[in-house]
PDB file of C-alpha atoms in Angstrom:
ATOM      1  CA  MET G   1      15.498  14.837  -1.858  1.00 88.00           C
ATOM      2  CA  PHE G   2      12.365  13.050  -0.504  1.00 95.00           C
ATOM      3  CA  ILE G   3      14.123  11.406   2.349  1.00 95.00           C
ATOM      4  CA  GLN G   4      15.798  14.632   3.410  1.00 95.00           C
ATOM      5  CA  GLN G   5      12.398  16.137   3.899  1.00 95.00           C
ATOM      6  CA  ALA G   6      12.397  14.342   7.300  1.00 95.00           C
ATOM      7  CA  TYR G   7      14.902  16.893   8.488  1.00 95.00           C
ATOM      8  CA  LYS G   8      12.338  19.599   8.366  1.00 94.00           C
ATOM      9  CA  GLY G   9      10.938  17.979  11.424  1.00 95.00           C
ATOM     10  CA  LYS G  10      12.407  16.081  14.429  1.00 95.00           C
ATOM     11  CA  THR G  11      14.283  12.950  13.650  1.00 94.00           C
ATOM     12  CA  GLU G  12      15.674  11.465  16.964  1.00 95.00           C
ATOM     13  CA  TRP G  13      15.473   7.725  16.849  1.00 95.00           C
ATOM     14  CA  TRP G  14      13.360   7.429  19.940  1.00 96.00           C
ATOM     15  CA  ARG G  15      10.555   9.455  18.153  1.00 97.00           C
ATOM     16  CA  TYR G  16      10.313   6.798  15.588  1.00 97.00           C
ATOM     17  CA  VAL G  17      10.012   4.012  18.338  1.00 97.00           C
ATOM     18  CA  ILE G  18       7.174   5.931  20.129  1.00 97.00           C
ATOM     19  CA  GLY G  19       5.633   6.746  16.821  1.00 97.00           C
ATOM     20  CA  LEU G  20       5.446   3.077  15.662  1.00 97.00           C
ATOM     21  CA  VAL G  21       3.879   2.000  19.021  1.00 97.00           C
ATOM     22  CA  ILE G  22       1.134   4.757  18.629  1.00 97.00           C
ATOM     23  CA  ILE G  23       0.653   3.736  15.014  1.00 97.00           C
ATOM     24  CA  PHE G  24       0.496   0.073  15.773  1.00 96.00           C
ATOM     25  CA  LEU G  25      -2.037   0.754  18.605  1.00 96.00           C
ATOM     26  CA  GLY G  26      -4.236   2.821  16.417  1.00 96.00           C
ATOM     27  CA  TRP G  27      -4.189   0.224  13.587  1.00 95.00           C
ATOM     28  CA  GLN G  28      -4.156  -3.071  15.290  1.00 91.00           C
ATOM     29  CA  LEU G  29      -6.024  -2.305  18.514  1.00 91.00           C
ATOM     30  CA  PHE G  30      -8.435   0.537  18.345  1.00 92.00           C
ATOM     31  CA  GLY G  31      -8.964   0.291  14.743  1.00 92.00           C
ATOM     32  CA  ALA G  32      -9.763  -3.405  14.856  1.00 91.00           C
ATOM     33  CA  LEU G  33     -12.120  -3.233  17.859  1.00 93.00           C
ATOM     34  CA  PRO G  34     -15.215  -2.531  15.740  1.00 94.00           C
ATOM     35  CA  TRP G  35     -14.658  -5.505  13.580  1.00 92.00           C
ATOM     36  CA  PHE G  36     -13.967  -7.762  16.631  1.00 90.00           C
ATOM     37  CA  GLY G  37     -17.096  -6.423  18.352  1.00 91.00           C
ATOM     38  CA  ALA G  38     -19.350  -6.867  15.354  1.00 92.00           C
ATOM     39  CA  VAL G  39     -18.098 -10.532  14.840  1.00 91.00           C
ATOM     40  CA  ILE G  40     -18.695 -11.417  18.470  1.00 90.00           C
ATOM     41  CA  LEU G  41     -22.181  -9.920  18.533  1.00 90.00           C
ATOM     42  CA  GLU G  42     -23.031 -11.707  15.448  1.00 88.00           C
ATOM     43  CA  ALA G  43     -21.569 -15.166  16.363  1.00 87.00           C
ATOM     44  CA  GLY G  44     -22.580 -15.021  19.896  1.00 82.00           C
ATOM     45  CA  PRO G  45     -21.313 -17.970  22.180  1.00 79.00           C
ATOM     46  CA  ASP G  46     -20.055 -19.884  19.082  1.00 77.00           C
ATOM     47  CA  VAL G  47     -17.391 -17.311  18.408  1.00 77.00           C
ATOM     48  CA  LEU G  48     -14.900 -19.293  20.610  1.00 76.00           C
ATOM     49  CA  THR G  49     -15.225 -22.273  18.427  1.00 80.00           C
ATOM     50  CA  LEU G  50     -14.799 -20.522  15.085  1.00 77.00           C
ATOM     51  CA  SER G  51     -11.636 -21.083  12.903  1.00 73.00           C
ATOM     52  CA  GLN G  52      -9.698 -17.979  11.435  1.00 67.00           C
ATOM     53  CA  GLU G  53     -11.482 -18.568   8.174  1.00 70.00           C
ATOM     54  CA  GLU G  54     -14.875 -18.840   9.712  1.00 76.00           C
ATOM     55  CA  TRP G  55     -14.232 -15.586  11.684  1.00 76.00           C
ATOM     56  CA  MET G  56     -13.887 -13.878   8.216  1.00 77.00           C
ATOM     57  CA  ARG G  57     -17.273 -15.128   7.084  1.00 81.00           C
ATOM     58  CA  VAL G  58     -19.478 -14.360  10.113  1.00 87.00           C
ATOM     59  CA  LEU G  59     -20.392 -10.833   8.865  1.00 88.00           C
ATOM     60  CA  ASP G  60     -22.076  -9.707   5.583  1.00 91.00           C
ATOM     61  CA  SER G  61     -19.421  -9.315   2.977  1.00 91.00           C
ATOM     62  CA  ASN G  62     -19.851  -5.552   2.592  1.00 95.00           C
ATOM     63  CA  LEU G  63     -20.042  -4.940   6.351  1.00 95.00           C
ATOM     64  CA  ASN G  64     -16.990  -7.186   6.905  1.00 93.00           C
ATOM     65  CA  PHE G  65     -15.151  -5.222   3.991  1.00 94.00           C
ATOM     66  CA  PHE G  66     -15.890  -1.818   5.624  1.00 96.00           C
ATOM     67  CA  LEU G  67     -14.950  -2.851   9.111  1.00 95.00           C
ATOM     68  CA  LEU G  68     -11.660  -4.370   8.048  1.00 94.00           C
ATOM     69  CA  LEU G  69     -10.594  -1.326   6.120  1.00 96.00           C
ATOM     70  CA  LEU G  70     -11.833   0.879   9.077  1.00 97.00           C
ATOM     71  CA  SER G  71      -8.757  -0.377  11.065  1.00 96.00           C
ATOM     72  CA  PHE G  72      -6.495   1.000   8.314  1.00 97.00           C
ATOM     73  CA  ALA G  73      -8.311   4.365   8.336  1.00 97.00           C
ATOM     74  CA  VAL G  74      -7.819   4.648  12.118  1.00 97.00           C
ATOM     75  CA  GLY G  75      -4.120   3.708  11.677  1.00 97.00           C
ATOM     76  CA  LEU G  76      -3.806   6.437   8.995  1.00 98.00           C
ATOM     77  CA  ALA G  77      -5.201   9.025  11.451  1.00 97.00           C
ATOM     78  CA  ALA G  78      -2.588   7.762  14.110  1.00 98.00           C
ATOM     79  CA  LEU G  79       0.175   7.930  11.562  1.00 98.00           C
ATOM     80  CA  LEU G  80      -0.556  11.657  10.501  1.00 97.00           C
ATOM     81  CA  PHE G  81      -1.039  12.541  14.250  1.00 98.00           C
ATOM     82  CA  VAL G  82       2.529  11.198  14.917  1.00 98.00           C
ATOM     83  CA  VAL G  83       3.994  12.940  11.828  1.00 97.00           C
ATOM     84  CA  LYS G  84       2.513  16.337  12.677  1.00 96.00           C
ATOM     85  CA  TYR G  85       2.778  16.416  16.400  1.00 97.00           C
ATOM     86  CA  LEU G  86       5.534  14.010  17.428  1.00 97.00           C
ATOM     87  CA  HIS G  87       7.920  14.901  14.507  1.00 97.00           C
ATOM     88  CA  ALA G  88       6.731  18.349  14.018  1.00 96.00           C
ATOM     89  CA  GLN G  89       6.672  17.623  10.227  1.00 96.00           C
ATOM     90  CA  SER G  90       4.114  18.842   7.787  1.00 96.00           C
ATOM     91  CA  ILE G  91       2.026  16.140   5.924  1.00 96.00           C
ATOM     92  CA  LYS G  92       3.200  17.706   2.581  1.00 96.00           C
ATOM     93  CA  ASP G  93       6.826  17.064   3.428  1.00 96.00           C
ATOM     94  CA  ALA G  94       5.965  13.549   4.446  1.00 96.00           C
ATOM     95  CA  THR G  95       4.347  13.021   0.942  1.00 97.00           C
ATOM     96  CA  THR G  96       6.606  14.735  -1.513  1.00 96.00           C
ATOM     97  CA  SER G  97       9.691  16.876  -1.993  1.00 95.00           C
ATOM     98  CA  ARG G  98       7.780  19.154  -4.543  1.00 95.00           C
ATOM     99  CA  LYS G  99       6.179  22.429  -3.333  1.00 94.00           C
ATOM    100  CA  LYS G 100       2.750  20.873  -3.365  1.00 95.00           C
ATOM    101  CA  VAL G 101       1.374  17.323  -3.909  1.00 96.00           C
ATOM    102  CA  ASP G 102       1.212  16.653  -7.699  1.00 97.00           C
ATOM    103  CA  TRP G 103      -2.206  15.102  -8.143  1.00 97.00           C
ATOM    104  CA  GLY G 104      -1.345  14.602 -11.746  1.00 97.00           C
ATOM    105  CA  ARG G 105       1.231  12.053 -10.662  1.00 98.00           C
ATOM    106  CA  PHE G 106      -1.338  10.292  -8.442  1.00 98.00           C
ATOM    107  CA  PHE G 107      -3.784   9.791 -11.230  1.00 98.00           C
ATOM    108  CA  PHE G 108      -1.157   8.560 -13.612  1.00 98.00           C
ATOM    109  CA  GLY G 109      -0.076   5.946 -11.269  1.00 98.00           C
ATOM    110  CA  PHE G 110      -3.670   5.081 -10.623  1.00 98.00           C
ATOM    111  CA  SER G 111      -4.541   4.861 -14.281  1.00 97.00           C
ATOM    112  CA  ILE G 112      -1.714   2.645 -15.559  1.00 97.00           C
ATOM    113  CA  VAL G 113      -2.463  -0.146 -13.039  1.00 97.00           C
ATOM    114  CA  ALA G 114      -6.215   0.220 -13.324  1.00 97.00           C
ATOM    115  CA  VAL G 115      -6.330   0.126 -17.072  1.00 97.00           C
ATOM    116  CA  PHE G 116      -3.687  -2.870 -17.133  1.00 96.00           C
ATOM    117  CA  THR G 117      -5.895  -4.769 -14.638  1.00 96.00           C
ATOM    118  CA  VAL G 118      -9.088  -4.229 -16.428  1.00 97.00           C
ATOM    119  CA  VAL G 119      -7.648  -5.206 -19.880  1.00 96.00           C
ATOM    120  CA  THR G 120      -5.807  -8.308 -18.677  1.00 94.00           C
ATOM    121  CA  THR G 121      -8.867  -9.465 -16.780  1.00 95.00           C
ATOM    122  CA  LEU G 122     -11.132  -9.133 -19.766  1.00 95.00           C
ATOM    123  CA  ILE G 123      -8.667 -10.913 -21.912  1.00 95.00           C
ATOM    124  CA  ASP G 124      -8.402 -13.792 -19.431  1.00 93.00           C
ATOM    125  CA  TYR G 125     -12.227 -13.865 -19.018  1.00 95.00           C
ATOM    126  CA  ASN G 126     -12.739 -14.244 -22.806  1.00 95.00           C
ATOM    127  CA  MET G 127      -9.942 -16.903 -23.211  1.00 94.00           C
ATOM    128  CA  GLN G 128     -10.912 -18.942 -20.138  1.00 92.00           C
ATOM    129  CA  PRO G 129     -14.579 -18.232 -19.174  1.00 94.00           C
ATOM    130  CA  GLU G 130     -14.810 -21.411 -17.220  1.00 94.00           C
ATOM    131  CA  ASP G 131     -12.590 -19.863 -14.628  1.00 93.00           C
ATOM    132  CA  TYR G 132     -15.152 -17.181 -13.783  1.00 94.00           C
ATOM    133  CA  LEU G 133     -18.611 -16.793 -12.426  1.00 95.00           C
ATOM    134  CA  TRP G 134     -20.725 -13.692 -13.087  1.00 94.00           C
ATOM    135  CA  ASN G 135     -21.000 -12.350  -9.511  1.00 94.00           C
ATOM    136  CA  PHE G 136     -22.754  -8.966 -10.182  1.00 95.00           C
ATOM    137  CA  LYS G 137     -25.745  -8.113  -8.121  1.00 95.00           C
ATOM    138  CA  THR G 138     -26.800  -4.431  -8.417  1.00 96.00           C
ATOM    139  CA  VAL G 139     -27.523  -3.512  -4.803  1.00 97.00           C
ATOM    140  CA  PRO G 140     -24.652  -5.231  -3.190  1.00 96.00           C
ATOM    141  CA  PHE G 141     -22.236  -4.095  -5.742  1.00 97.00           C
ATOM    142  CA  LEU G 142     -23.383  -0.346  -5.328  1.00 97.00           C
ATOM    143  CA  ILE G 143     -22.904  -0.611  -1.732  1.00 97.00           C
ATOM    144  CA  LEU G 144     -19.441  -2.193  -2.143  1.00 97.00           C
ATOM    145  CA  ALA G 145     -18.489   0.596  -4.707  1.00 97.00           C
ATOM    146  CA  ALA G 146     -19.630   3.317  -2.162  1.00 97.00           C
ATOM    147  CA  ILE G 147     -17.441   1.603   0.575  1.00 97.00           C
ATOM    148  CA  ALA G 148     -14.499   0.907  -1.703  1.00 97.00           C
ATOM    149  CA  LEU G 149     -14.330   4.432  -3.156  1.00 97.00           C
ATOM    150  CA  ILE G 150     -13.934   5.938   0.335  1.00 97.00           C
ATOM    151  CA  MET G 151     -12.292   3.150   2.174  1.00 97.00           C
ATOM    152  CA  VAL G 152      -9.752   1.633  -0.114  1.00 97.00           C
ATOM    153  CA  PRO G 153      -7.755   4.830  -0.757  1.00 97.00           C
ATOM    154  CA  LEU G 154      -7.454   5.201   3.038  1.00 98.00           C
ATOM    155  CA  GLN G 155      -6.209   1.727   3.441  1.00 97.00           C
ATOM    156  CA  THR G 156      -3.705   2.109   0.630  1.00 97.00           C
ATOM    157  CA  SER G 157      -2.615   5.569   1.765  1.00 98.00           C
ATOM    158  CA  PHE G 158      -2.019   4.198   5.341  1.00 98.00           C
ATOM    159  CA  GLU G 159       0.348   1.521   3.974  1.00 97.00           C
ATOM    160  CA  GLU G 160       2.168   3.974   1.665  1.00 98.00           C
ATOM    161  CA  TYR G 161       2.472   6.621   4.364  1.00 98.00           C
ATOM    162  CA  LEU G 162       3.824   4.028   6.738  1.00 98.00           C
ATOM    163  CA  PHE G 163       6.307   2.262   4.386  1.00 97.00           C
ATOM    164  CA  ARG G 164       7.190   4.692   1.670  1.00 97.00           C
ATOM    165  CA  GLY G 165       6.765   7.776   3.828  1.00 96.00           C
ATOM    166  CA  TYR G 166       7.315   7.502   7.481  1.00 97.00           C
ATOM    167  CA  LEU G 167       9.717   4.338   7.472  1.00 97.00           C
ATOM    168  CA  MET G 168      11.373   5.323   4.333  1.00 97.00           C
ATOM    169  CA  GLN G 169      12.241   8.738   5.574  1.00 97.00           C
ATOM    170  CA  GLY G 170      13.128   7.714   9.187  1.00 96.00           C
ATOM    171  CA  ILE G 171      15.305   4.698   8.275  1.00 97.00           C
ATOM    172  CA  GLY G 172      16.970   6.738   5.545  1.00 96.00           C
ATOM    173  CA  VAL G 173      17.883   9.515   7.881  1.00 95.00           C
ATOM    174  CA  LEU G 174      19.240   6.985  10.626  1.00 95.00           C
ATOM    175  CA  ALA G 175      21.057   4.870   8.015  1.00 95.00           C
ATOM    176  CA  GLY G 176      22.377   7.854   6.050  1.00 94.00           C
ATOM    177  CA  ASN G 177      21.619   6.328   2.719  1.00 95.00           C
ATOM    178  CA  ARG G 178      18.858   5.459   0.394  1.00 96.00           C
ATOM    179  CA  TRP G 179      19.193   1.589  -0.320  1.00 97.00           C
ATOM    180  CA  VAL G 180      18.835   0.548   3.276  1.00 97.00           C
ATOM    181  CA  PRO G 181      15.293   1.976   3.606  1.00 97.00           C
ATOM    182  CA  LEU G 182      14.326   0.724   0.273  1.00 98.00           C
ATOM    183  CA  VAL G 183      15.293  -2.863   1.148  1.00 97.00           C
ATOM    184  CA  ILE G 184      13.970  -2.862   4.690  1.00 97.00           C
ATOM    185  CA  THR G 185      10.629  -1.309   3.952  1.00 97.00           C
ATOM    186  CA  SER G 186      10.002  -3.503   0.953  1.00 97.00           C
ATOM    187  CA  VAL G 187      10.782  -6.649   2.831  1.00 97.00           C
ATOM    188  CA  ILE G 188       8.572  -5.683   5.851  1.00 96.00           C
ATOM    189  CA  PHE G 189       5.843  -4.576   3.509  1.00 96.00           C
ATOM    190  CA  GLY G 190       5.862  -7.981   1.862  1.00 94.00           C
ATOM    191  CA  SER G 191       6.198  -9.888   5.223  1.00 93.00           C
ATOM    192  CA  LEU G 192       3.094  -8.298   6.582  1.00 91.00           C
ATOM    193  CA  HIS G 193       1.080 -10.198   3.972  1.00 89.00           C
ATOM    194  CA  LEU G 194       2.406 -13.508   5.384  1.00 88.00           C
ATOM    195  CA  PHE G 195      -0.791 -14.406   7.130  1.00 81.00           C
ATOM    196  CA  ASN G 196      -3.093 -13.568   4.043  1.00 83.00           C
ATOM    197  CA  PRO G 197      -5.148 -16.577   2.812  1.00 80.00           C
ATOM    198  CA  GLU G 198      -3.277 -16.398  -0.428  1.00 83.00           C
ATOM    199  CA  VAL G 199      -0.118 -17.542   1.057  1.00 84.00           C
ATOM    200  CA  GLU G 200      -1.927 -20.664   2.542  1.00 79.00           C
ATOM    201  CA  LYS G 201      -3.404 -21.378  -0.944  1.00 81.00           C
ATOM    202  CA  LEU G 202      -0.420 -20.640  -3.048  1.00 82.00           C
ATOM    203  CA  GLY G 203       2.450 -21.261  -0.691  1.00 84.00           C
ATOM    204  CA  TYR G 204       5.283 -19.064   0.344  1.00 87.00           C
ATOM    205  CA  ILE G 205       6.487 -18.445  -3.193  1.00 88.00           C
ATOM    206  CA  ILE G 206       3.837 -15.718  -3.425  1.00 89.00           C
ATOM    207  CA  MET G 207       6.032 -13.637  -0.988  1.00 91.00           C
ATOM    208  CA  VAL G 208       8.242 -13.057  -3.915  1.00 92.00           C
ATOM    209  CA  TYR G 209       5.273 -11.083  -5.414  1.00 92.00           C
ATOM    210  CA  TYR G 210       4.437  -9.194  -2.152  1.00 94.00           C
ATOM    211  CA  ILE G 211       8.133  -8.186  -1.562  1.00 96.00           C
ATOM    212  CA  GLY G 212       8.543  -7.396  -5.294  1.00 96.00           C
ATOM    213  CA  THR G 213       5.686  -5.106  -5.087  1.00 96.00           C
ATOM    214  CA  GLY G 214       7.240  -3.369  -2.137  1.00 97.00           C
ATOM    215  CA  PHE G 215      10.362  -2.785  -4.147  1.00 97.00           C
ATOM    216  CA  LEU G 216       8.270  -1.447  -7.085  1.00 97.00           C
ATOM    217  CA  LEU G 217       6.581   1.051  -4.859  1.00 98.00           C
ATOM    218  CA  GLY G 218       9.840   1.986  -3.022  1.00 98.00           C
ATOM    219  CA  ILE G 219      11.631   2.646  -6.379  1.00 98.00           C
ATOM    220  CA  MET G 220       8.791   4.807  -7.564  1.00 97.00           C
ATOM    221  CA  THR G 221       9.014   6.831  -4.468  1.00 98.00           C
ATOM    222  CA  LEU G 222      12.829   7.280  -4.567  1.00 98.00           C
ATOM    223  CA  MET G 223      13.131   7.838  -8.325  1.00 97.00           C
ATOM    224  CA  ASP G 224      10.240  10.476  -8.334  1.00 97.00           C
ATOM    225  CA  GLU G 225      11.341  12.082  -5.030  1.00 96.00           C
ATOM    226  CA  GLY G 226       7.743  11.765  -3.744  1.00 97.00           C
ATOM    227  CA  MET G 227       5.021   9.346  -2.964  1.00 97.00           C
ATOM    228  CA  GLU G 228       2.334  10.543  -5.469  1.00 98.00           C
ATOM    229  CA  LEU G 229       2.890   7.773  -8.006  1.00 98.00           C
ATOM    230  CA  ALA G 230       2.964   5.032  -5.362  1.00 98.00           C
ATOM    231  CA  LEU G 231      -0.104   6.367  -3.721  1.00 98.00           C
ATOM    232  CA  GLY G 232      -2.059   6.268  -7.000  1.00 98.00           C
ATOM    233  CA  PHE G 233      -0.667   2.934  -8.044  1.00 98.00           C
ATOM    234  CA  HIS G 234      -1.573   1.236  -4.890  1.00 98.00           C
ATOM    235  CA  ALA G 235      -5.055   2.766  -4.673  1.00 98.00           C
ATOM    236  CA  GLY G 236      -5.732   1.838  -8.360  1.00 97.00           C
ATOM    237  CA  ASN G 237      -4.458  -1.721  -7.906  1.00 96.00           C
ATOM    238  CA  ASN G 238      -6.551  -2.413  -4.675  1.00 96.00           C
ATOM    239  CA  LEU G 239      -9.739  -0.451  -5.816  1.00 97.00           C
ATOM    240  CA  VAL G 240     -10.057  -2.140  -9.125  1.00 96.00           C
ATOM    241  CA  GLY G 241      -9.208  -5.498  -7.802  1.00 94.00           C
ATOM    242  CA  ALA G 242     -11.943  -5.241  -5.113  1.00 95.00           C
ATOM    243  CA  LEU G 243     -14.575  -4.122  -7.597  1.00 97.00           C
ATOM    244  CA  LEU G 244     -13.597  -6.367 -10.475  1.00 96.00           C
ATOM    245  CA  VAL G 245     -12.683  -9.891  -9.137  1.00 94.00           C
ATOM    246  CA  THR G 246     -13.047 -11.719  -5.988  1.00 91.00           C
ATOM    247  CA  ALA G 247     -12.278 -15.347  -4.961  1.00 88.00           C
ATOM    248  CA  ASP G 248     -12.908 -17.531  -1.862  1.00 83.00           C
ATOM    249  CA  TRP G 249      -9.109 -17.669  -1.085  1.00 81.00           C
ATOM    250  CA  THR G 250      -8.284 -13.911  -1.116  1.00 82.00           C
ATOM    251  CA  ALA G 251      -7.818 -11.459   1.711  1.00 78.00           C
ATOM    252  CA  PHE G 252     -10.865  -9.486   0.676  1.00 80.00           C
ATOM    253  CA  GLU G 253     -13.983 -11.427  -0.454  1.00 85.00           C
ATOM    254  CA  THR G 254     -16.242  -8.792  -2.045  1.00 92.00           C
ATOM    255  CA  ASN G 255     -19.447  -8.541  -3.980  1.00 94.00           C
ATOM    256  CA  SER G 256     -17.460  -7.856  -7.158  1.00 95.00           C
ATOM    257  CA  VAL G 257     -18.458  -8.228 -10.851  1.00 96.00           C
ATOM    258  CA  LEU G 258     -16.626 -11.461 -11.324  1.00 95.00           C
ATOM    259  CA  LYS G 259     -15.627 -14.415  -8.949  1.00 94.00           C
ATOM    260  CA  ASP G 260     -12.567 -16.452  -9.894  1.00 92.00           C
ATOM    261  CA  VAL G 261     -13.419 -20.126  -9.401  1.00 91.00           C
ATOM    262  CA  SER G 262     -10.213 -21.516 -10.937  1.00 87.00           C
ATOM    263  CA  ASN G 263      -7.736 -23.559  -8.955  1.00 83.00           C
ATOM    264  CA  PRO G 264      -4.806 -21.116  -8.601  1.00 77.00           C
ATOM    265  CA  GLU G 265      -1.282 -22.280  -8.878  1.00 75.00           C
ATOM    266  CA  ALA G 266       2.052 -20.624  -8.050  1.00 71.00           C
ATOM    267  CA  GLY G 267       3.907 -20.077 -11.195  1.00 71.00           C
ATOM    268  CA  LEU G 268       4.073 -17.660 -14.012  1.00 76.00           C
ATOM    269  CA  ASP G 269       1.329 -15.721 -12.554  1.00 77.00           C
ATOM    270  CA  ILE G 270       3.585 -14.710  -9.729  1.00 81.00           C
ATOM    271  CA  LEU G 271       6.825 -14.355 -11.693  1.00 85.00           C
ATOM    272  CA  LEU G 272       5.522 -12.472 -14.739  1.00 87.00           C
ATOM    273  CA  PRO G 273       4.565  -9.270 -12.895  1.00 88.00           C
ATOM    274  CA  ILE G 274       7.912  -9.030 -11.160  1.00 91.00           C
ATOM    275  CA  VAL G 275      10.111  -9.680 -14.201  1.00 92.00           C
ATOM    276  CA  ILE G 276       8.118  -8.174 -16.969  1.00 94.00           C
ATOM    277  CA  VAL G 277       5.073  -6.143 -15.946  1.00 95.00           C
ATOM    278  CA  TYR G 278       6.713  -4.183 -13.280  1.00 96.00           C
ATOM    279  CA  PRO G 279       9.670  -3.095 -15.337  1.00 96.00           C
ATOM    280  CA  ILE G 280       7.351  -1.897 -17.969  1.00 97.00           C
ATOM    281  CA  PHE G 281       5.459   0.186 -15.398  1.00 97.00           C
ATOM    282  CA  LEU G 282       8.740   1.692 -14.211  1.00 97.00           C
ATOM    283  CA  PHE G 283       9.841   2.415 -17.915  1.00 97.00           C
ATOM    284  CA  LEU G 284       6.554   4.225 -18.556  1.00 97.00           C
ATOM    285  CA  MET G 285       7.030   6.318 -15.482  1.00 97.00           C
ATOM    286  CA  ALA G 286      10.639   7.026 -16.166  1.00 97.00           C
ATOM    287  CA  ARG G 287       9.908   8.322 -19.727  1.00 96.00           C
ATOM    288  CA  THR G 288       6.988  10.314 -18.650  1.00 97.00           C
ATOM    289  CA  TYR G 289       8.724  11.999 -15.764  1.00 97.00           C
ATOM    290  CA  ARG G 290      12.347  11.938 -17.131  1.00 95.00           C
ATOM    291  CA  TRP G 291      14.002  10.021 -14.376  1.00 96.00           C
ATOM    292  CA  THR G 292      17.776  10.129 -14.501  1.00 94.00           C
ATOM    293  CA  ASN G 293      20.642   9.390 -12.296  1.00 93.00           C
ATOM    294  CA  TRP G 294      19.270   6.009 -11.049  1.00 96.00           C
ATOM    295  CA  LYS G 295      22.292   5.036  -9.200  1.00 95.00           C
ATOM    296  CA  GLU G 296      22.348   8.081  -7.018  1.00 95.00           C
ATOM    297  CA  ARG G 297      18.629   8.162  -6.304  1.00 96.00           C
ATOM    298  CA  LEU G 298      18.540   4.417  -5.250  1.00 97.00           C
ATOM    299  CA  PHE G 299      21.939   4.097  -3.614  1.00 96.00           C
ATOM    300  CA  GLY G 300      23.097   7.544  -2.804  1.00 94.00           C
ATOM    301  CA  LYS G 301      23.918   9.017   0.571  1.00 94.00           C
ATOM    302  CA  VAL G 302      21.434  10.968   2.628  1.00 91.00           C
ATOM    303  CA  ASN G 303      23.001  13.961   4.450  1.00 87.00           C
ATOM    304  CA  ARG G 304      21.503  16.576   6.730  1.00 84.00           C
ATOM    305  CA  PRO G 305      21.079  19.791   4.594  1.00 79.00           C
ATOM    306  CA  GLU G 306      23.391  22.610   5.397  1.00 71.00           C
ATOM    307  CA  PRO G 307      21.556  25.547   7.071  1.00 63.00           C
ATOM    308  CA  ILE G 308      21.049  28.587   4.814  1.00 56.00           C
ATOM    309  CA  LYS G 309      23.112  31.438   5.857  1.00 55.00           C
ATOM    310  CA  TYR G 310      21.696  34.789   5.086  1.00 47.00           C
ATOM    311  CA  PRO G 311      23.905  37.869   4.460  1.00 53.00           C
ATOM    312  CA  GLU G 312      23.546  39.207   7.871  1.00 56.00           C
ATOM    313  CA  GLU G 313      24.781  36.073   9.341  1.00 50.00           C
ATOM    314  CA  ILE G 314      27.988  35.885   7.354  1.00 47.00           C
TER     315      ILE G 314
END
């Protein structure tokens, strides 16, 4: 079992408290300093008068994108440090219950969401071209692509290792079951998007989408006994999104191919992924990897494995 992999390391509750403090400091303090420094240097004395939205637009789009993602890269380094040295757990055991990381699963998860995003965007572009502007500029886009290919997987990996790895295993061990970590990590994951500009634009109803996405990634992890599918899916979703479409009201405004200029409304666009698209993704994964025993894998108990007794010990 994936959650039981935590028992290969040290699982005392206080280690998770200290670990979360270290991870938070790495992510939100040390990781964010370069971005804050760059904004202050660029804005000068006027920085104190800027609104939150203006802070996000001080820097060149690509530089802003890189520095924002850099904080996640620092957070990932802090998280892996905590796993290895505070919990004495291997990175492989924090990733999967398999003998080694299955990169085929990673690329499967990446591919299904990437293909879906590209196809649905092309359909929407052809049906409602007035909702889009052609935003492609060769040099800025190539710079964006270089940044995104390196930094976006680091950003999404940080979020996956934090929620579907570190917290999923830690809460699962402390709670003794699988459903409590699934619920808690999904709700926290969604809640961290509360301050995204999309929430201000669309309202709190979009939190259904964010929390629902957390449940989708958590179910993938528990059913597949590893994070490979979730790692790939999250990376594919964010990478293709950053390169393909941007908008003035999204968390990351990029030099993407298209710019969405429509007036977004909270409605079917939020509910359809949760009630139709996400179940289809899970169905495809379940058929591909032959998932069974859903009740046990999502709601079963988590027990400390019995130590192996060798003949000379009996």
